[in-house]
Coordinates of C-alpha atoms in Angstrom, one line a residue:
Chain T
Q1 CA 25.4 40.0 -13.9
V2 CA 21.7 39.2 -13.6
Q3 CA 20.0 38.9 -17.0
V4 CA 16.5 37.8 -18.1
V5 CA 15.9 37.6 -21.8
E6 CA 12.4 37.1 -23.3
S7 CA 11.7 35.5 -26.6
G8 CA 8.8 34.0 -28.5
G9 CA 6.7 37.0 -29.3
G10 CA 5.2 37.8 -32.7
V11 CA 2.0 38.2 -34.6
V12 CA -0.7 35.6 -34.0
Q13 CA -4.3 35.4 -35.0
P14 CA -7.1 35.6 -32.5
G15 CA -7.9 32.3 -30.9
R16 CA -4.5 30.9 -31.6
S17 CA -1.7 30.0 -29.1
L18 CA 1.8 31.2 -28.4
R19 CA 4.5 30.3 -25.9
L20 CA 6.9 32.8 -24.5
S21 CA 10.2 31.9 -22.9
C22 CA 12.5 33.8 -20.5
A23 CA 16.1 32.7 -20.2
A24 CA 17.7 33.7 -16.9
S25 CA 21.3 33.9 -15.9
G26 CA 23.6 35.5 -13.3
F27 CA 21.6 34.3 -10.3
S28 CA 20.3 31.2 -8.6
F29 CA 17.2 30.8 -10.7
S30 CA 15.7 28.0 -8.7
S31 CA 15.7 30.2 -5.6
Y32 CA 13.4 33.0 -6.8
G33 CA 9.8 33.4 -7.8
M34 CA 9.3 34.7 -11.3
H35 CA 6.6 36.9 -12.9
W36 CA 5.2 37.9 -16.2
V37 CA 4.0 41.5 -16.6
R38 CA 2.6 43.0 -19.7
Q39 CA 2.1 46.5 -21.1
A40 CA -0.3 47.2 -23.9
P41 CA 0.8 49.9 -26.4
G42 CA 0.6 53.3 -24.7
K43 CA -0.8 51.9 -21.5
G44 CA 0.3 51.1 -18.0
L45 CA 1.8 48.0 -16.5
E46 CA -0.5 44.9 -15.9
W47 CA 0.7 41.9 -13.9
V48 CA 0.0 38.6 -15.6
A49 CA 1.2 35.7 -13.5
V50 CA 3.7 34.5 -10.9
I51 CA 5.3 31.1 -10.2
S52 CA 7.1 30.2 -7.0
Y53 CA 10.7 29.2 -6.9
D54 CA 10.0 25.5 -7.1
G55 CA 7.0 25.7 -9.4
S56 CA 4.6 24.5 -6.7
N57 CA 2.4 27.7 -6.6
E58 CA 1.0 29.8 -9.4
Y59 CA -1.2 32.8 -9.4
Y60 CA -2.9 34.6 -12.3
A61 CA -4.6 37.9 -13.1
E62 CA -8.3 37.5 -13.7
S63 CA -7.9 38.7 -17.2
V64 CA -5.8 35.6 -18.2
K65 CA -7.0 32.9 -15.8
G66 CA -7.9 29.8 -17.6
R67 CA -6.2 30.9 -20.8
F68 CA -2.6 31.4 -19.8
S69 CA -0.3 29.0 -17.9
I70 CA 3.0 29.9 -16.3
S71 CA 5.7 27.2 -15.8
R72 CA 9.5 26.9 -15.3
D73 CA 12.3 24.5 -15.9
N74 CA 14.9 25.1 -13.2
S75 CA 17.3 22.7 -14.9
K76 CA 17.3 25.1 -17.9
N77 CA 17.0 28.3 -16.0
T78 CA 14.0 29.2 -18.1
L79 CA 10.5 30.6 -17.4
Y80 CA 7.6 30.0 -19.8
L81 CA 4.2 31.5 -20.5
Q82 CA 1.8 29.4 -22.5
M83 CA -0.9 31.7 -24.0
N84 CA -4.0 30.1 -25.4
S85 CA -7.2 31.5 -26.9
L86 CA -5.5 34.8 -27.6
R87 CA -7.6 37.9 -28.0
A88 CA -6.9 41.3 -29.4
D89 CA -6.6 42.8 -26.0
D90 CA -3.7 40.5 -25.2
T91 CA -1.6 42.6 -27.5
A92 CA 1.3 43.9 -25.4
V93 CA 4.9 43.8 -24.6
Y94 CA 5.4 40.9 -22.2
Y95 CA 8.1 41.3 -19.6
C96 CA 9.7 38.6 -17.5
A97 CA 10.7 39.9 -14.0
K98 CA 12.6 38.4 -11.2
D99 CA 11.4 38.6 -7.6
R100 CA 13.7 40.6 -5.4
T101 CA 14.0 38.1 -2.5
G102 CA 12.4 34.9 -3.5
A103 CA 8.8 35.6 -2.8
R104 CA 8.3 39.2 -1.9
N105 CA 6.4 40.0 -5.2
Q106 CA 8.8 42.9 -5.9
F107 CA 10.6 43.0 -9.2
D108 CA 14.2 43.9 -9.1
Y109 CA 15.3 42.7 -12.6
W110 CA 13.2 43.0 -15.8
G111 CA 13.9 41.8 -19.3
Q112 CA 13.6 44.1 -22.3
G113 CA 10.3 42.5 -23.2
T114 CA 8.9 40.6 -26.2
L115 CA 6.0 42.0 -28.3
V116 CA 2.9 39.9 -28.9
T117 CA 0.5 41.2 -31.4
V118 CA -2.9 39.5 -31.8
S119 CA -4.4 40.4 -35.1
S120 CA -6.1 38.8 -38.0
Chain N
S1 CA -11.4 45.2 -6.4
Y2 CA -8.2 46.8 -5.2
V3 CA -7.4 49.9 -7.2
L4 CA -4.3 52.0 -6.7
T5 CA -5.0 55.6 -7.8
Q6 CA -2.2 57.8 -9.1
P7 CA -2.4 61.3 -10.6
P8 CA -1.9 61.0 -14.4
S9 CA 0.7 63.7 -14.4
V10 CA 3.0 65.7 -12.2
S11 CA 5.3 68.6 -13.1
V12 CA 8.3 69.9 -11.3
A13 CA 11.0 72.4 -12.0
P14 CA 14.6 71.3 -12.0
G15 CA 16.1 71.3 -8.6
Q16 CA 12.7 71.2 -6.9
T17 CA 10.9 68.4 -5.1
A18 CA 8.3 66.2 -6.9
R19 CA 5.8 64.1 -5.0
I20 CA 3.8 61.3 -6.6
T21 CA 0.9 59.8 -4.7
C22 CA -0.7 56.4 -4.7
A23 CA -4.0 56.0 -2.9
E24 CA -6.0 53.1 -1.7
N25 CA -7.7 52.2 1.5
N26 CA -5.2 51.1 4.2
I27 CA -2.3 51.0 1.7
G28 CA 0.0 51.8 4.7
S29 CA -0.5 48.2 5.9
K30 CA 1.0 46.8 2.7
S31 CA 4.5 46.7 1.3
V32 CA 4.6 49.4 -1.5
Q33 CA 7.0 49.5 -4.4
W34 CA 7.7 52.2 -6.9
Y35 CA 9.0 51.7 -10.5
Q36 CA 10.4 54.2 -12.9
Q37 CA 9.9 53.6 -16.7
K38 CA 11.5 55.7 -19.4
P39 CA 10.2 55.6 -23.0
G40 CA 11.2 52.4 -24.8
Q41 CA 12.7 50.9 -21.7
A42 CA 11.8 48.3 -19.1
P43 CA 10.7 49.5 -15.6
V44 CA 13.3 49.9 -12.9
L45 CA 12.7 49.4 -9.2
V46 CA 13.4 52.6 -7.3
V47 CA 11.8 52.0 -3.9
Y48 CA 10.6 48.9 -2.2
D49 CA 9.1 48.1 1.2
H50 CA 7.8 51.7 1.5
N51 CA 11.2 53.4 1.8
D52 CA 14.1 51.2 0.9
R53 CA 16.2 51.7 -2.2
P54 CA 18.0 49.1 -4.4
S55 CA 21.7 49.7 -4.8
G56 CA 22.4 52.3 -7.4
I57 CA 19.3 54.3 -6.8
P58 CA 20.1 57.8 -5.6
E59 CA 19.1 59.0 -2.2
R60 CA 17.0 61.6 -3.9
F61 CA 14.3 59.0 -4.3
S62 CA 12.4 58.2 -1.1
G63 CA 9.1 56.7 -0.2
S64 CA 6.6 57.3 2.6
D65 CA 3.1 56.4 3.5
S66 CA 0.3 57.8 5.7
G67 CA -2.8 55.7 6.2
N68 CA -4.5 55.6 2.8
T69 CA -1.7 57.2 0.7
A70 CA 1.8 56.2 -0.3
T71 CA 4.1 58.9 -1.7
L72 CA 7.2 58.8 -3.8
T73 CA 9.3 61.9 -3.3
I74 CA 12.0 62.9 -5.7
S75 CA 14.3 65.6 -4.3
R76 CA 16.3 68.0 -6.4
A77 CA 14.6 66.8 -9.6
E78 CA 16.8 66.4 -12.7
A79 CA 15.9 66.2 -16.4
G80 CA 16.9 62.5 -16.3
D81 CA 14.1 61.8 -13.8
E82 CA 11.5 62.5 -16.4
A83 CA 9.6 59.2 -16.8
D84 CA 6.5 57.3 -15.9
Y85 CA 6.2 56.1 -12.3
Y86 CA 4.2 53.2 -11.0
C87 CA 3.3 52.1 -7.5
Q88 CA 2.7 48.4 -6.8
V89 CA 1.5 46.1 -4.0
W90 CA 0.6 42.5 -3.4
H91 CA -3.0 42.1 -2.5
S92 CA -5.2 38.9 -2.3
S93 CA -2.8 36.7 -4.2
S94 CA -2.3 39.2 -7.0
V95 CA 0.1 42.0 -7.9
V96 CA -1.6 45.3 -8.3
F97 CA -0.1 48.3 -10.2
G98 CA -1.2 51.9 -10.1
G99 CA -2.2 53.5 -13.3
G100 CA 1.0 55.4 -13.6
T101 CA 2.1 59.0 -13.3
K102 CA 4.0 60.9 -16.0
L103 CA 6.6 63.1 -14.4
T104 CA 7.6 66.1 -16.4
V105 CA 10.7 68.1 -15.4
L106 CA 10.4 71.6 -16.9

């Protein structure tokens, strides 16, 4: 069955970096766009970034543009999110989500999330 | 900026129909998705492309739109439907979520 499992979260000081990973299985990873979506404690969903199935296109939310970078390794069925210059308002659960049909920007499978806490 | 406006909360009695709205100018021209999120869990896609359901989602969940408003309708509401619901579209190379609606079944 389809699974996406995030890892790499933790507590990090403001200004530092962190890299999240998302291991995918149960589907043809290299055929689907993949997204990162986050949710601050007690708040709603906020989209972070998307990468196309082959890694040739990336789009970012304005709030993370220039600080975060999404990438993928199709040989390892793994999605990444490199987060630099972290701020307190980046504190959130970060979800990895699979696109429903390649590039429709609809999320049919989500991981359970990994918590990132930015605090001194 | 493109902002999807949802009511913060909606209440419904068991067995009745709940309607959750998502408003933005000309939303009917976009593909609208709805997600259900229960406490401590990841979101679940319940409606996509305005009114299609993924496998496993009951027919009680349906979507519609009219001009500037998209609506998620939950028929014969059950206690297990109590959750936060989010609408979502793709706009100008960005995913946009609504602010979310807490559905209470009482």
